[in-house]
Every structure is written in structure tokens, then in C-alpha cells.
mmCIF file of C-alpha atoms and ligand atoms in Angstrom:
data_model
loop_
_atom_site.group_PDB
_atom_site.id
_atom_site.type_symbol
_atom_site.label_atom_id
_atom_site.label_comp_id
_atom_site.label_asym_id
_atom_site.label_seq_id
_atom_site.Cartn_x
_atom_site.Cartn_y
_atom_site.Cartn_z
ATOM 1 C CA UNK A 1 0.000 0.000 0.000
ATOM 2 C CA UNK A 2 1.286 3.482 -0.859
ATOM 3 C CA UNK A 3 1.517 5.915 2.041
ATOM 4 C CA UNK A 4 1.111 9.693 1.722
ATOM 5 C CA UNK A 5 4.800 10.214 2.403
ATOM 6 C CA UNK A 6 5.774 7.580 -0.188
ATOM 7 C CA UNK A 7 3.538 9.305 -2.742
ATOM 8 C CA UNK A 8 5.215 12.661 -2.076
ATOM 9 C CA UNK A 9 8.671 11.087 -2.267
ATOM 10 C CA UNK A 10 7.780 9.427 -5.584
ATOM 11 C CA UNK A 11 7.066 12.877 -7.072
ATOM 12 C CA UNK A 12 9.894 14.743 -5.382
ATOM 13 C CA UNK A 13 12.113 16.275 -8.045
ATOM 14 C CA UNK A 14 9.364 16.143 -10.685
ATOM 15 C CA UNK A 15 5.970 17.577 -9.697
ATOM 16 C CA UNK A 16 7.253 18.566 -6.248
ATOM 17 C CA UNK A 17 10.414 20.218 -4.996
ATOM 18 C CA UNK A 18 11.722 19.597 -1.490
ATOM 19 C CA UNK A 19 9.938 22.683 -0.147
ATOM 20 C CA UNK A 20 6.572 21.449 -1.406
ATOM 21 C CA UNK A 21 7.196 17.967 0.042
ATOM 22 C CA UNK A 22 7.876 19.604 3.425
ATOM 23 C CA UNK A 23 4.776 21.804 3.219
ATOM 24 C CA UNK A 24 2.460 18.937 2.245
ATOM 25 C CA UNK A 25 3.934 16.644 4.904
ATOM 26 C CA UNK A 26 3.300 19.310 7.527
ATOM 27 C CA UNK A 27 -0.267 19.798 6.292
ATOM 28 C CA UNK A 28 -0.878 16.040 6.537
ATOM 29 C CA UNK A 29 0.451 16.057 10.110
ATOM 30 C CA UNK A 30 -1.791 19.029 10.942
ATOM 31 C CA UNK A 31 -4.848 17.148 9.675
ATOM 32 C CA UNK A 32 -3.881 14.136 11.816
ATOM 33 C CA UNK A 33 -3.811 16.433 14.864
ATOM 34 C CA UNK A 34 -7.127 18.075 13.968
ATOM 35 C CA UNK A 35 -8.712 14.656 13.407
ATOM 36 C CA UNK A 36 -7.487 13.577 16.818
ATOM 37 C CA UNK A 37 -8.896 16.681 18.527
ATOM 38 C CA UNK A 38 -12.278 16.249 16.815
ATOM 39 C CA UNK A 39 -12.636 12.621 17.877
ATOM 40 C CA UNK A 40 -12.525 13.458 21.568
ATOM 41 C CA UNK A 41 -13.974 16.996 21.496
ATOM 42 C CA UNK A 42 -17.019 16.149 23.636
ATOM 43 C CA UNK A 43 -14.742 14.589 26.225
ATOM 44 C CA UNK A 44 -12.259 17.470 26.261
ATOM 45 C CA UNK A 45 -14.782 20.314 26.443
ATOM 46 C CA UNK A 46 -13.941 21.541 22.930
ATOM 47 C CA UNK A 47 -17.583 21.965 21.963
ATOM 48 C CA UNK A 48 -20.041 24.847 21.942
ATOM 49 C CA UNK A 49 -19.067 28.360 20.873
ATOM 50 C CA UNK A 50 -16.781 31.154 22.038
ATOM 51 C CA UNK A 51 -17.667 34.855 22.334
ATOM 52 C CA UNK A 52 -15.410 35.620 19.381
ATOM 53 C CA UNK A 53 -16.663 36.629 15.922
ATOM 54 C CA UNK A 54 -14.360 36.082 12.910
ATOM 55 C CA UNK A 55 -13.887 38.235 9.810
ATOM 56 C CA UNK A 56 -16.786 36.361 8.213
ATOM 57 C CA UNK A 57 -19.124 37.541 10.967
ATOM 58 C CA UNK A 58 -19.405 33.959 12.221
ATOM 59 C CA UNK A 59 -19.204 32.902 15.869
ATOM 60 C CA UNK A 60 -15.937 31.019 16.362
ATOM 61 C CA UNK A 61 -15.973 27.604 17.969
ATOM 62 C CA UNK A 62 -13.088 26.378 20.139
ATOM 63 C CA UNK A 63 -12.169 23.887 17.430
ATOM 64 C CA UNK A 64 -12.153 26.642 14.768
ATOM 65 C CA UNK A 65 -9.516 28.465 16.804
ATOM 66 C CA UNK A 66 -7.560 25.311 17.648
ATOM 67 C CA UNK A 67 -7.615 24.025 14.050
ATOM 68 C CA UNK A 68 -6.467 27.410 12.813
ATOM 69 C CA UNK A 69 -3.563 27.363 15.263
ATOM 70 C CA UNK A 70 -2.603 23.831 14.193
ATOM 71 C CA UNK A 71 -2.550 24.909 10.534
ATOM 72 C CA UNK A 72 -0.510 28.008 11.394
ATOM 73 C CA UNK A 73 1.992 25.753 13.184
ATOM 74 C CA UNK A 74 2.246 23.706 9.976
ATOM 75 C CA UNK A 75 3.154 26.955 8.197
ATOM 76 C CA UNK A 76 5.767 27.812 10.842
ATOM 77 C CA UNK A 77 7.355 24.356 10.461
ATOM 78 C CA UNK A 78 7.652 24.973 6.694
ATOM 79 C CA UNK A 79 10.524 27.428 6.039
ATOM 80 C CA UNK A 80 9.352 28.012 2.458
ATOM 81 C CA UNK A 81 5.952 29.374 3.550
ATOM 82 C CA UNK A 82 6.042 33.163 3.388
ATOM 83 C CA UNK A 83 2.349 33.801 4.058
ATOM 84 C CA UNK A 84 -0.618 32.108 5.673
ATOM 85 C CA UNK A 85 -4.150 33.063 4.588
ATOM 86 C CA UNK A 86 -6.946 31.667 6.727
ATOM 87 C CA UNK A 87 -10.717 31.938 6.769
ATOM 88 C CA UNK A 88 -10.305 32.688 10.478
ATOM 89 C CA UNK A 89 -7.891 35.617 10.076
ATOM 90 C CA UNK A 90 -8.629 39.128 8.805
ATOM 91 C CA UNK A 91 -5.454 39.455 6.722
ATOM 92 C CA UNK A 92 -2.519 37.396 5.457
ATOM 93 C CA UNK A 93 0.077 36.539 8.106
ATOM 94 C CA UNK A 94 3.799 36.849 7.330
ATOM 95 C CA UNK A 95 5.398 33.578 8.456
ATOM 96 C CA UNK A 96 8.896 33.315 6.937
ATOM 97 C CA UNK A 97 10.039 36.507 5.119
ATOM 98 C CA UNK A 98 12.385 34.515 2.874
ATOM 99 C CA UNK A 99 9.624 32.089 1.921
ATOM 100 C CA UNK A 100 8.272 31.670 -1.616
ATOM 101 C CA UNK A 101 4.814 30.167 -1.050
ATOM 102 C CA UNK A 102 1.464 31.014 0.485
ATOM 103 C CA UNK A 103 -0.593 28.406 2.294
ATOM 104 C CA UNK A 104 -4.267 29.336 1.988
ATOM 105 C CA UNK A 105 -6.742 27.398 4.087
ATOM 106 C CA UNK A 106 -10.096 26.990 5.738
ATOM 107 C CA UNK A 107 -8.954 25.209 8.889
ATOM 108 C CA UNK A 108 -12.321 23.742 9.809
ATOM 109 C CA UNK A 109 -15.040 24.083 7.192
ATOM 110 C CA UNK A 110 -18.579 23.211 8.234
ATOM 111 C CA UNK A 111 -17.879 23.696 11.920
ATOM 112 C CA UNK A 112 -21.541 24.496 12.589
ATOM 113 C CA UNK A 113 -21.948 20.717 12.290
ATOM 114 C CA UNK A 114 -19.413 19.835 14.979
ATOM 115 C CA UNK A 115 -21.770 19.465 17.926
ATOM 116 C CA UNK A 116 -24.039 17.153 15.938
ATOM 117 C CA UNK A 117 -21.152 14.908 14.856
ATOM 118 C CA UNK A 118 -21.441 15.519 11.113
ATOM 119 C CA UNK A 119 -18.432 15.331 8.771
ATOM 120 C CA UNK A 120 -16.367 18.532 8.602
ATOM 121 C CA UNK A 121 -13.105 19.288 6.850
ATOM 122 C CA UNK A 122 -9.896 21.235 6.352
ATOM 123 C CA UNK A 123 -9.395 22.757 2.892
ATOM 124 C CA UNK A 124 -5.988 23.954 1.676
ATOM 125 C CA UNK A 125 -4.330 25.517 -1.352
ATOM 126 C CA UNK A 126 -0.660 26.270 -2.082
ATOM 127 C CA UNK A 127 0.524 28.981 -4.478
ATOM 128 C CA UNK A 128 3.784 30.735 -5.167
ATOM 129 C CA UNK A 129 3.793 34.080 -3.336
ATOM 130 C CA UNK A 130 6.866 35.833 -1.965
ATOM 131 C CA UNK A 131 4.955 39.102 -1.498
ATOM 132 C CA UNK A 132 1.432 39.825 -0.240
ATOM 133 C CA UNK A 133 0.495 41.244 -3.627
ATOM 134 C CA UNK A 134 1.169 37.860 -5.248
ATOM 135 C CA UNK A 135 -1.476 36.126 -3.156
ATOM 136 C CA UNK A 136 -4.372 37.391 -5.280
ATOM 137 C CA UNK A 137 -3.927 35.178 -8.344
ATOM 138 C CA UNK A 138 -6.410 32.935 -10.121
ATOM 139 C CA UNK A 139 -6.998 29.328 -9.185
ATOM 140 C CA UNK A 140 -5.156 27.897 -12.184
ATOM 141 C CA UNK A 141 -1.909 29.052 -10.554
ATOM 142 C CA UNK A 142 -2.334 26.667 -7.616
ATOM 143 C CA UNK A 143 0.595 24.262 -7.220
ATOM 144 C CA UNK A 144 -1.354 21.879 -4.982
ATOM 145 C CA UNK A 145 -4.749 21.726 -3.314
ATOM 146 C CA UNK A 146 -6.647 19.323 -1.152
ATOM 147 C CA UNK A 147 -8.891 18.682 1.763
ATOM 148 C CA UNK A 148 -9.171 16.435 4.791
ATOM 149 C CA UNK A 149 -12.644 15.014 5.469
ATOM 150 C CA UNK A 150 -13.177 14.164 9.152
ATOM 151 C CA UNK A 151 -16.029 11.649 9.109
ATOM 152 C CA UNK A 152 -16.451 7.957 9.957
ATOM 153 C CA UNK A 153 -13.040 7.787 8.298
ATOM 154 C CA UNK A 154 -10.477 10.559 7.999
ATOM 155 C CA UNK A 155 -9.608 11.006 4.318
ATOM 156 C CA UNK A 156 -6.954 13.237 2.807
ATOM 157 C CA UNK A 157 -7.630 14.169 -0.836
ATOM 158 C CA UNK A 158 -4.770 15.741 -2.806
ATOM 159 C CA UNK A 159 -4.008 17.095 -6.272
ATOM 160 C CA UNK A 160 -0.460 18.102 -7.181
ATOM 161 C CA UNK A 161 -0.824 18.124 -10.971
ATOM 162 C CA UNK A 162 -1.329 14.446 -11.870
ATOM 163 C CA UNK A 163 -4.941 13.717 -10.971
ATOM 164 C CA UNK A 164 -6.469 13.264 -7.542
ATOM 165 C CA UNK A 165 -5.340 10.754 -4.923
ATOM 166 C CA UNK A 166 -7.380 9.788 -1.864
ATOM 167 C CA UNK A 167 -5.708 8.606 1.344
ATOM 168 C CA UNK A 168 -7.308 7.096 4.440
ATOM 169 C CA UNK A 169 -5.907 7.506 7.956
ATOM 170 C CA UNK A 170 -5.311 4.074 9.476
ATOM 171 C CA UNK A 171 -5.330 3.120 13.161
ATOM 172 C CA UNK A 172 -1.603 3.807 13.369
ATOM 173 C CA UNK A 173 -1.937 7.391 12.150
ATOM 174 C CA UNK A 174 -0.626 6.553 8.674
ATOM 175 C CA UNK A 175 -2.338 7.973 5.565
ATOM 176 C CA UNK A 176 -2.646 5.061 3.138
ATOM 177 C CA UNK A 177 -3.657 5.580 -0.496
ATOM 178 C CA UNK A 178 -7.099 4.027 -0.981
ATOM 179 C CA UNK A 179 -8.007 5.605 -4.340
ATOM 180 C CA UNK A 180 -5.486 6.364 -7.078
ATOM 181 C CA UNK A 181 -6.505 8.831 -9.794
ATOM 182 C CA UNK A 182 -10.043 9.461 -8.526
ATOM 183 C CA UNK A 183 -12.494 10.416 -11.280
ATOM 184 C CA UNK A 184 -15.838 12.205 -10.949
ATOM 185 C CA UNK A 185 -18.574 10.425 -12.934
ATOM 186 C CA UNK A 186 -19.463 12.630 -15.941
ATOM 187 C CA UNK A 187 -23.191 12.117 -15.427
ATOM 188 C CA UNK A 188 -25.354 12.245 -12.325
ATOM 189 C CA UNK A 189 -28.905 12.435 -11.047
ATOM 190 C CA UNK A 190 -27.987 13.672 -7.575
ATOM 191 C CA UNK A 191 -27.860 17.385 -6.789
ATOM 192 C CA UNK A 192 -26.842 19.205 -3.608
ATOM 193 C CA UNK A 193 -28.344 22.578 -2.776
ATOM 194 C CA UNK A 194 -29.861 24.272 0.269
ATOM 195 C CA UNK A 195 -33.475 24.322 -0.940
ATOM 196 C CA UNK A 196 -34.454 26.758 1.837
ATOM 197 C CA UNK A 197 -32.684 29.495 -0.143
ATOM 198 C CA UNK A 198 -34.973 29.074 -3.182
ATOM 199 C CA UNK A 199 -36.277 32.669 -3.006
ATOM 200 C CA UNK A 200 -32.720 33.920 -3.587
ATOM 201 C CA UNK A 201 -32.038 31.799 -6.695
ATOM 202 C CA UNK A 202 -31.925 33.249 -10.200
ATOM 203 C CA UNK A 203 -34.071 31.756 -12.984
ATOM 204 C CA UNK A 204 -31.318 29.423 -14.240
ATOM 205 C CA UNK A 205 -30.918 27.715 -10.854
ATOM 206 C CA UNK A 206 -34.651 27.679 -10.145
ATOM 207 C CA UNK A 207 -35.423 26.058 -13.497
ATOM 208 C CA UNK A 208 -32.601 23.518 -13.072
ATOM 209 C CA UNK A 209 -33.721 22.452 -9.576
ATOM 210 C CA UNK A 210 -37.437 22.410 -10.381
ATOM 211 C CA UNK A 211 -36.689 20.419 -13.547
ATOM 212 C CA UNK A 212 -34.513 17.942 -11.630
ATOM 213 C CA UNK A 213 -37.130 17.401 -8.928
ATOM 214 C CA UNK A 214 -39.654 16.735 -11.671
ATOM 215 C CA UNK A 215 -37.459 14.172 -13.437
ATOM 216 C CA UNK A 216 -37.710 10.531 -12.307
ATOM 217 C CA UNK A 217 -34.548 9.195 -10.738
ATOM 218 C CA UNK A 218 -33.205 12.541 -9.467
ATOM 219 C CA UNK A 219 -32.337 12.725 -5.788
ATOM 220 C CA UNK A 220 -31.156 15.527 -3.496
ATOM 221 C CA UNK A 221 -28.535 15.531 -0.749
ATOM 222 C CA UNK A 222 -27.431 18.526 1.352
ATOM 223 C CA UNK A 223 -25.094 17.991 4.317
ATOM 224 C CA UNK A 224 -24.398 21.654 5.076
ATOM 225 C CA UNK A 225 -20.690 20.844 5.057
ATOM 226 C CA UNK A 226 -18.980 21.517 1.728
ATOM 227 C CA UNK A 227 -16.232 18.948 2.263
ATOM 228 C CA UNK A 228 -18.799 16.229 3.019
ATOM 229 C CA UNK A 229 -20.822 17.043 -0.102
ATOM 230 C CA UNK A 230 -17.619 17.243 -2.155
ATOM 231 C CA UNK A 231 -16.380 13.883 -0.932
ATOM 232 C CA UNK A 232 -19.679 12.246 -1.879
ATOM 233 C CA UNK A 233 -19.349 13.708 -5.386
ATOM 234 C CA UNK A 234 -15.817 12.316 -5.687
ATOM 235 C CA UNK A 235 -17.135 8.898 -4.736
ATOM 236 C CA UNK A 236 -20.386 8.667 -6.736
ATOM 237 C CA UNK A 237 -20.744 11.790 -8.837
ATOM 238 C CA UNK A 238 -23.193 14.608 -8.286
ATOM 239 C CA UNK A 239 -23.513 18.347 -8.600
ATOM 240 C CA UNK A 240 -23.112 20.897 -5.781
ATOM 241 C CA UNK A 241 -24.703 24.323 -6.038
ATOM 242 C CA UNK A 242 -24.287 27.352 -3.822
ATOM 243 C CA UNK A 243 -25.466 30.166 -6.117
ATOM 244 C CA UNK A 244 -25.378 33.887 -5.517
ATOM 245 C CA UNK A 245 -28.395 35.633 -4.024
ATOM 246 C CA UNK A 246 -30.102 37.181 -7.064
ATOM 247 C CA UNK A 247 -31.078 40.218 -4.931
ATOM 248 C CA UNK A 248 -27.400 40.733 -4.028
ATOM 249 C CA UNK A 249 -25.416 39.312 -6.984
ATOM 250 C CA UNK A 250 -22.383 41.415 -6.091
ATOM 251 C CA UNK A 251 -22.159 39.598 -2.747
ATOM 252 C CA UNK A 252 -21.059 36.518 -4.679
ATOM 253 C CA UNK A 253 -22.918 34.036 -2.506
ATOM 254 C CA UNK A 254 -21.686 32.320 0.638
ATOM 255 C CA UNK A 255 -18.551 30.423 -0.294
ATOM 256 C CA UNK A 256 -15.099 31.977 -0.410
ATOM 257 C CA UNK A 257 -12.944 31.919 -3.528
ATOM 258 C CA UNK A 258 -9.414 31.579 -2.205
ATOM 259 C CA UNK A 259 -9.818 28.804 0.380
ATOM 260 C CA UNK A 260 -13.007 27.011 -0.636
ATOM 261 C CA UNK A 261 -13.936 27.425 -4.314
ATOM 262 C CA UNK A 262 -10.400 27.478 -5.749
ATOM 263 C CA UNK A 263 -8.962 24.395 -4.007
ATOM 264 C CA UNK A 264 -12.164 22.409 -4.541
ATOM 265 C CA UNK A 265 -12.319 23.608 -8.154
ATOM 266 C CA UNK A 266 -8.683 22.535 -8.689
ATOM 267 C CA UNK A 267 -9.460 19.051 -7.353
ATOM 268 C CA UNK A 268 -12.717 18.733 -9.295
ATOM 269 C CA UNK A 269 -11.152 19.669 -12.646
ATOM 270 C CA UNK A 270 -8.203 17.335 -11.939
ATOM 271 C CA UNK A 271 -10.750 14.506 -11.522
ATOM 272 C CA UNK A 272 -12.530 15.244 -14.807
ATOM 273 C CA UNK A 273 -15.334 17.339 -13.346
ATOM 274 C CA UNK A 274 -16.269 21.005 -13.857
ATOM 275 C CA UNK A 275 -16.419 23.961 -11.471
ATOM 276 C CA UNK A 276 -18.128 27.199 -12.501
ATOM 277 C CA UNK A 277 -19.460 30.421 -11.010
ATOM 278 C CA UNK A 278 -22.069 30.802 -13.776
ATOM 279 C CA UNK A 279 -20.627 31.440 -17.241
ATOM 280 C CA UNK A 280 -17.096 31.553 -15.811
ATOM 281 C CA UNK A 281 -14.914 28.680 -14.651
ATOM 282 C CA UNK A 282 -14.053 29.236 -10.985
ATOM 283 C CA UNK A 283 -10.334 28.794 -11.646
ATOM 284 C CA UNK A 284 -10.381 31.672 -14.165
ATOM 285 C CA UNK A 285 -11.728 34.246 -11.684
ATOM 286 C CA UNK A 286 -9.154 36.937 -10.885
ATOM 287 C CA UNK A 287 -9.423 37.535 -7.106
ATOM 288 C CA UNK A 288 -9.864 41.068 -5.805
ATOM 289 C CA UNK A 289 -9.761 40.368 -2.043
ATOM 290 C CA UNK A 290 -8.720 37.620 0.368
ATOM 291 C CA UNK A 291 -12.245 36.786 1.583
ATOM 292 C CA UNK A 292 -14.072 37.337 -1.689
ATOM 293 C CA UNK A 293 -17.194 35.213 -2.108
ATOM 294 C CA UNK A 294 -18.293 33.599 -5.381
ATOM 295 C CA UNK A 295 -21.179 31.483 -6.634
ATOM 296 C CA UNK A 296 -20.115 27.824 -6.659
ATOM 297 C CA UNK A 297 -21.441 25.083 -8.947
ATOM 298 C CA UNK A 298 -19.270 21.982 -9.423
ATOM 299 C CA UNK A 299 -19.315 18.229 -10.015
ATOM 300 C CA UNK A 300 -20.238 15.879 -12.862
ATOM 301 C CA UNK A 301 -19.240 17.769 -15.978
ATOM 302 C CA UNK A 302 -22.285 16.931 -18.124
ATOM 303 C CA UNK A 303 -24.642 18.160 -15.394
ATOM 304 C CA UNK A 304 -22.590 21.302 -14.806
ATOM 305 C CA UNK A 305 -22.620 21.913 -18.576
ATOM 306 C CA UNK A 306 -26.427 22.113 -18.534
ATOM 307 C CA UNK A 307 -26.148 25.072 -16.168
ATOM 308 C CA UNK A 308 -23.251 26.865 -17.848
ATOM 309 C CA UNK A 309 -25.101 26.594 -21.185
ATOM 310 C CA UNK A 310 -28.294 27.911 -19.561
ATOM 311 C CA UNK A 311 -26.339 30.906 -18.226
ATOM 312 C CA UNK A 312 -24.897 31.561 -21.677
ATOM 313 C CA UNK A 313 -28.376 31.485 -23.219
ATOM 314 C CA UNK A 314 -29.821 33.615 -20.398
ATOM 315 C CA UNK A 315 -27.040 36.178 -20.821
ATOM 316 C CA UNK A 316 -27.741 36.266 -24.574
ATOM 317 C CA UNK A 317 -31.415 36.976 -23.907
ATOM 318 C CA UNK A 318 -30.644 39.873 -21.501
HETATM 319 P P1 P6P B 1 -25.943 26.746 4.543
HETATM 320 C C1 P6P B 1 -20.258 25.746 6.073
HETATM 321 O O1 P6P B 1 -20.528 26.887 6.906
HETATM 322 C C2 P6P B 1 -20.301 26.232 4.635
HETATM 323 O O2 P6P B 1 -19.352 27.247 4.441
HETATM 324 C C3 P6P B 1 -20.062 25.069 3.700
HETATM 325 O O3 P6P B 1 -19.233 24.099 4.243
HETATM 326 C C4 P6P B 1 -21.464 24.539 3.445
HETATM 327 O O4 P6P B 1 -21.611 23.910 2.170
HETATM 328 C C5 P6P B 1 -22.324 25.800 3.513
HETATM 329 O O5 P6P B 1 -21.615 26.735 4.341
HETATM 330 C C6 P6P B 1 -23.670 25.522 4.126
HETATM 331 O O6 P6P B 1 -24.431 26.702 3.974
HETATM 332 O O7 P6P B 1 -26.502 28.057 3.986
HETATM 333 O O8 P6P B 1 -26.671 25.527 4.005
HETATM 334 O O9 P6P B 1 -25.823 26.725 6.051
#
């Protein structure tokens, strides 16, 4: 069985340099620590909420803060990391001034699900950035991206430029490759959307969802944890939709570009799927701010194509 470290070593000197191997190894170790903290959180009092509000306007949970600190420690242990960008922090943090990379992450996505024991995750992206100005670059410039899914199993999903590999944490704390070159099924009849937000959808999304519900065989899943919904799509196909609010299109929606949409979009495209924000591929969006939000639609490419084509037609009609 191939371990995570063996996989990195096998690509050291080709897809990865030594700095990237160090960074990814430290991220893997951070996810092991976060997984460990999650498993015993009810026993160690790491549940509930704090009085703190993050830059997103969300109440921080103890595990949000702890996971963020664990990821920052992974940055500190990686001499090549110049900057850390976190969902939990207002601005980029200078880590090693001589570094050449930025580690961009959502340390604990879906944390509103923690107290009800639903799968949550850590999402990460690595880009070249030796100055703060270089952080705002489009998603196609990512060198690596991935997520850890903390569920019944702990999985680490990684793309470094040659497809997507899925690793599973074993009882000894070793990440073992359990899926090589994961592919997203091109077709699906399973869609994921928060149907309670229907009043905010534009006509394209409304017509797609209403048409799907009316078509035999279609089913809906919505976990409320992006990593959980993403991992299901990697395993059996599907389409995930978090569109913009049509009354506030400039707001971009709920999900953040740099540490949610871009890394997930990088993984999805590497597995043969599609990731769009409407007419535009997510990875082509030029960021304007660290915490910028974008509409997110990704998954089985033939299903995503129905929506991107509908947006093209709709835009033509305007
Ligand atoms: P809603 C979690 O807070 C998150 O950012 C994603 O992980 C998840 O897909 C989405 O928000 C859930 O949003 O509006 O259904 O609560």
C-alpha cells in the first residue's frame, strides 16, 4: 500500500520540490492532529461556541480556533511558507520573510456541524507568493490543493498536478492511499443545494432544480458541510450548487474563492469534473480580495454543462 509520504517522495524532483514535500507533509500532520482533537472533542470540552466573531461575521468555535492554530503551526514548520491566509484571520500573516509560497486554508469548514457529529473538513491551497500582492492570483496558478474530510473515516484528498489521490488515515496514524486517480462520474442524477434558499435563486438555478425534482430518478442531498458534499461527489458523482443571491449578486454568494472554491475547483477539474461560477470557470476568476465570495457550482461535468449553457443562453437573452 502506498503511504502519503511515499507518494510525495515518488514525485519529489518532478511535480514537487523539497519545499513542497515539506509543506504537504506538515499539512498532513496538521490534519492528523485536527482529526485527533475532533474525535474526543465532547470529552475534552472543545464543543459549543466562544464569544469571538471572525472576519466572516461567524461565531468562532473552540475547534475553529484550535484548528487554525494547528494549521498556522504547519506553516511555521515549513521554512518556504512566506504567508498564511486563513478563513479565520482578517489578513494574510507573514510567516517566513524569505519564503516563496502562500498556504491558503479553511482550517475547519462546516464547523456548525461539529456538535451534531457531522463530517467537517480542512481545505488547503498552495501557491507561489513571496509578497502579499502575489497572493491574489487565479486558481489555475495553484501548485497543490486538497482537503481532509473528518467523518467515519479521515480522508486526505490531494491534487499536485497528476490527478487526484485519496488517502485514508489508518489506526496507526498513517495515511494510506485508498483511491489512485479518482475520477468524478461525468453524469449524475444527484444534486446538492440548500433548498431553503430558493427565493434567492436566479431563474437558471430555479429552473434547473425544479426540472430535476420533476425528473424521475433525481435525488437531493445537502449535508451543510462543503467537504462532506464534495467527498460524496468524488465517490459517486453529483452536482453541488451554492449560487449567488439574485437580490445581491455582487455579494457573490456564501462560499469563499481563495480557500473554498479554488482548491475544490482545482481538485474537481483534476478529476474530470467542472467547477463554474455561472458562465465563468471558478479557476479563471481573478481575485480582488482575500475573503471574496463567489457562486459555486461543481461536479459531474455533463450536469454542470447544462447550467453553464443555460447561463450563456440567459445572458444572450438579456
Ligand atoms: P448553509 C459551512 O458553513 C459552509 O461554508 C459550507 O461548508 C457549506 O456547504 C455551507 O456553508 C452551508 O451553507 O446556507 O446551508 O448553512
